Amino acid sequence: MIQGYCIGAGMAVALGADIRIAAAGSRFAIPAARLGIGYPLPEVHTLVSAVGPARAAEILFTDDQFSTDQALAAGLINRVVYPGELEVAVAELARRLADNAPLSIRAAKAAIRASVIGTPGLRATAEKHISACAGSADAREGQRAFLEKRPPRFTGA
């Protein structure tokens, strides 16, 4: 949930989130070049993963502030909402995520990370989480709930 200025270290914190929803009117920038500092490599990697190398270069080289529309187009954020709707939108998304199978969310998160970073260790971890879903109680519950046309009740097992 982003509202207002998301600058420098604030951008690093935001980029660490899987999903970013911002209030219209928020501003985004990384002023490292103007401050004479190097932006930390892990945060640069996350930025490049989110927006690509050319856009990351523009963000890091220029110190330009980006509007919510520009941040959305660049891939810095997932969605823009009116400021008065931000907390409701984030709470609704969190509720929707919480209603899903925890093992599946864990597997998806690991697979996304492995596909972005690509190290053998992360790929192995992702494969382990994906395999854990196959015979899980949550997988059986999800299939039963689908056939019974009811919402599933996942337990994370």
Tab-separated table of C-alpha atoms in Angstrom:
chain	number	residue	atom	x	y	z
A	1	MET	CA	0.000	0.000	0.000
A	2	ILE	CA	1.661	3.204	-1.198
A	3	GLN	CA	0.364	6.680	-0.512
A	4	GLY	CA	2.332	9.877	-1.000
A	5	TYR	CA	6.043	9.919	-1.715
A	6	CYS	CA	7.823	6.629	-2.395
A	7	ILE	CA	11.399	7.836	-2.750
A	8	GLY	CA	14.787	6.101	-2.336
A	9	ALA	CA	14.648	3.628	0.551
A	10	GLY	CA	10.848	3.820	0.426
A	11	MET	CA	11.047	2.552	-3.135
A	12	ALA	CA	13.299	-0.304	-1.969
A	13	VAL	CA	10.716	-1.287	0.655
A	14	ALA	CA	7.902	-1.080	-1.900
A	15	LEU	CA	9.813	-3.138	-4.466
A	16	GLY	CA	10.209	-5.850	-1.834
A	17	ALA	CA	6.449	-6.387	-1.887
A	18	ASP	CA	4.919	-8.979	-4.218
A	19	ILE	CA	2.025	-6.682	-5.129
A	20	ARG	CA	2.001	-2.883	-4.951
A	21	ILE	CA	-1.172	-0.776	-4.937
A	22	ALA	CA	-0.771	3.002	-4.902
A	23	ALA	CA	-3.059	5.918	-4.250
A	24	ALA	CA	-3.430	8.287	-7.173
A	25	GLY	CA	-1.127	11.262	-6.721
A	26	SER	CA	1.721	9.237	-5.204
A	27	ARG	CA	5.221	10.006	-6.480
A	28	PHE	CA	8.102	7.615	-7.129
A	29	ALA	CA	11.855	8.202	-7.513
A	30	ILE	CA	15.300	6.924	-6.625
A	31	PRO	CA	17.584	9.956	-6.108
A	32	ALA	CA	20.813	7.965	-5.608
A	33	ALA	CA	22.653	9.686	-8.502
A	34	ARG	CA	21.729	13.139	-7.187
A	35	LEU	CA	22.941	12.150	-3.721
A	36	GLY	CA	26.189	10.631	-4.981
A	37	ILE	CA	25.452	7.161	-3.627
A	38	GLY	CA	25.222	3.755	-5.244
A	39	TYR	CA	21.822	2.128	-4.940
A	40	PRO	CA	22.341	-1.326	-3.344
A	41	LEU	CA	22.716	-4.206	-5.788
A	42	PRO	CA	19.825	-6.335	-4.408
A	43	GLU	CA	17.464	-3.374	-4.794
A	44	VAL	CA	18.773	-2.683	-8.318
A	45	HIS	CA	18.118	-6.327	-9.183
A	46	THR	CA	14.564	-6.043	-7.887
A	47	LEU	CA	14.052	-2.784	-9.806
A	48	VAL	CA	15.379	-4.312	-13.042
A	49	SER	CA	13.129	-7.337	-12.525
A	50	ALA	CA	10.116	-5.051	-12.110
A	51	VAL	CA	10.708	-2.554	-14.922
A	52	GLY	CA	13.471	-3.908	-17.172
A	53	PRO	CA	17.027	-2.635	-17.642
A	54	ALA	CA	16.287	0.411	-19.825
A	55	ARG	CA	13.587	1.800	-17.509
A	56	ALA	CA	15.743	1.012	-14.453
A	57	ALA	CA	18.565	2.993	-16.057
A	58	GLU	CA	16.233	5.951	-16.597
A	59	ILE	CA	15.030	5.807	-12.998
A	60	LEU	CA	18.535	5.478	-11.526
A	61	PHE	CA	20.324	7.916	-13.868
A	62	THR	CA	17.821	10.794	-13.909
A	63	ASP	CA	16.349	11.154	-10.423
A	64	ASP	CA	13.077	12.004	-12.160
A	65	GLN	CA	9.927	11.634	-10.093
A	66	PHE	CA	7.277	9.434	-11.662
A	67	SER	CA	3.515	9.850	-11.284
A	68	THR	CA	1.279	6.922	-10.427
A	69	ASP	CA	0.304	6.600	-14.099
A	70	GLN	CA	3.968	6.480	-15.127
A	71	ALA	CA	4.784	4.039	-12.321
A	72	LEU	CA	1.912	1.798	-13.423
A	73	ALA	CA	3.036	1.874	-17.064
A	74	ALA	CA	6.626	1.095	-16.013
A	75	GLY	CA	5.640	-1.861	-13.827
A	76	LEU	CA	6.630	-0.258	-10.521
A	77	ILE	CA	3.092	-0.731	-9.211
A	78	ASN	CA	0.249	-3.114	-9.997
A	79	ARG	CA	-2.719	-0.825	-9.574
A	80	VAL	CA	-3.743	2.784	-8.912
A	81	VAL	CA	-6.803	3.625	-6.803
A	82	TYR	CA	-8.302	6.816	-5.476
A	83	PRO	CA	-6.680	7.834	-2.169
A	84	GLY	CA	-9.884	7.261	-0.178
A	85	GLU	CA	-10.162	3.723	-1.583
A	86	LEU	CA	-6.591	2.573	-0.913
A	87	GLU	CA	-7.105	0.811	2.414
A	88	VAL	CA	-10.295	-0.893	1.225
A	89	ALA	CA	-8.622	-2.072	-2.013
A	90	VAL	CA	-5.615	-3.471	-0.141
A	91	ALA	CA	-7.794	-5.141	2.508
A	92	GLU	CA	-9.954	-6.725	-0.211
A	93	LEU	CA	-6.885	-8.052	-2.024
A	94	ALA	CA	-5.460	-9.417	1.244
A	95	ARG	CA	-8.779	-11.149	1.963
A	96	ARG	CA	-8.800	-12.708	-1.518
A	97	LEU	CA	-5.242	-13.962	-1.070
A	98	ALA	CA	-6.040	-15.326	2.394
A	99	ASP	CA	-8.971	-17.294	0.920
A	100	ASN	CA	-6.604	-19.191	-1.386
A	101	ALA	CA	-4.495	-22.234	-0.602
A	102	PRO	CA	-1.410	-21.231	1.402
A	103	LEU	CA	0.697	-24.002	-0.148
A	104	SER	CA	-0.220	-22.797	-3.644
A	105	ILE	CA	0.635	-19.194	-2.797
A	106	ARG	CA	3.980	-20.322	-1.328
A	107	ALA	CA	4.708	-22.395	-4.454
A	108	ALA	CA	3.779	-19.542	-6.792
A	109	LYS	CA	5.929	-17.074	-4.852
A	110	ALA	CA	8.905	-19.451	-4.951
A	111	ALA	CA	8.417	-20.134	-8.673
A	112	ILE	CA	8.218	-16.423	-9.482
A	113	ARG	CA	11.370	-15.732	-7.503
A	114	ALA	CA	13.202	-18.649	-9.140
A	115	SER	CA	12.191	-17.503	-12.604
A	116	VAL	CA	13.404	-13.953	-11.937
A	117	ILE	CA	16.656	-14.777	-10.143
A	118	GLY	CA	17.232	-18.194	-11.705
A	119	THR	CA	19.734	-19.787	-9.335
A	120	PRO	CA	19.697	-23.603	-9.050
A	121	GLY	CA	18.950	-23.416	-5.316
A	122	LEU	CA	15.882	-21.242	-5.849
A	123	ARG	CA	14.657	-23.500	-8.660
A	124	ALA	CA	15.020	-26.554	-6.411
A	125	THR	CA	13.110	-24.802	-3.629
A	126	ALA	CA	10.351	-23.829	-6.043
A	127	GLU	CA	10.086	-27.402	-7.353
A	128	LYS	CA	9.854	-28.679	-3.759
A	129	HIS	CA	6.985	-26.272	-2.972
A	130	ILE	CA	5.194	-27.087	-6.227
A	131	SER	CA	5.459	-30.835	-5.543
A	132	ALA	CA	4.158	-30.349	-1.997
A	133	CYS	CA	0.902	-29.022	-3.436
A	134	ALA	CA	0.178	-32.127	-5.522
A	135	GLY	CA	-0.887	-34.557	-2.797
A	136	SER	CA	-1.857	-32.022	-0.181
A	137	ALA	CA	-5.058	-31.873	1.795
A	138	ASP	CA	-5.566	-28.396	0.313
A	139	ALA	CA	-5.444	-29.826	-3.233
A	140	ARG	CA	-8.061	-32.411	-2.304
A	141	GLU	CA	-10.189	-29.733	-0.595
A	142	GLY	CA	-9.928	-27.430	-3.610
A	143	GLN	CA	-11.083	-30.177	-5.974
A	144	ARG	CA	-13.911	-31.248	-3.632
A	145	ALA	CA	-15.079	-27.666	-3.207
A	146	PHE	CA	-15.047	-27.150	-6.971
A	147	LEU	CA	-17.156	-30.285	-7.564
A	148	GLU	CA	-19.512	-29.361	-4.713
A	149	LYS	CA	-19.762	-25.766	-5.990
A	150	ARG	CA	-18.778	-24.227	-2.665
A	151	PRO	CA	-15.917	-22.064	-1.450
A	152	PRO	CA	-12.892	-24.105	-0.344
A	153	ARG	CA	-11.712	-24.160	3.270
A	154	PHE	CA	-7.941	-24.430	3.101
A	155	THR	CA	-5.812	-25.360	6.081
A	156	GLY	CA	-2.302	-25.084	4.656
A	157	ALA	CA	-1.748	-28.834	4.792
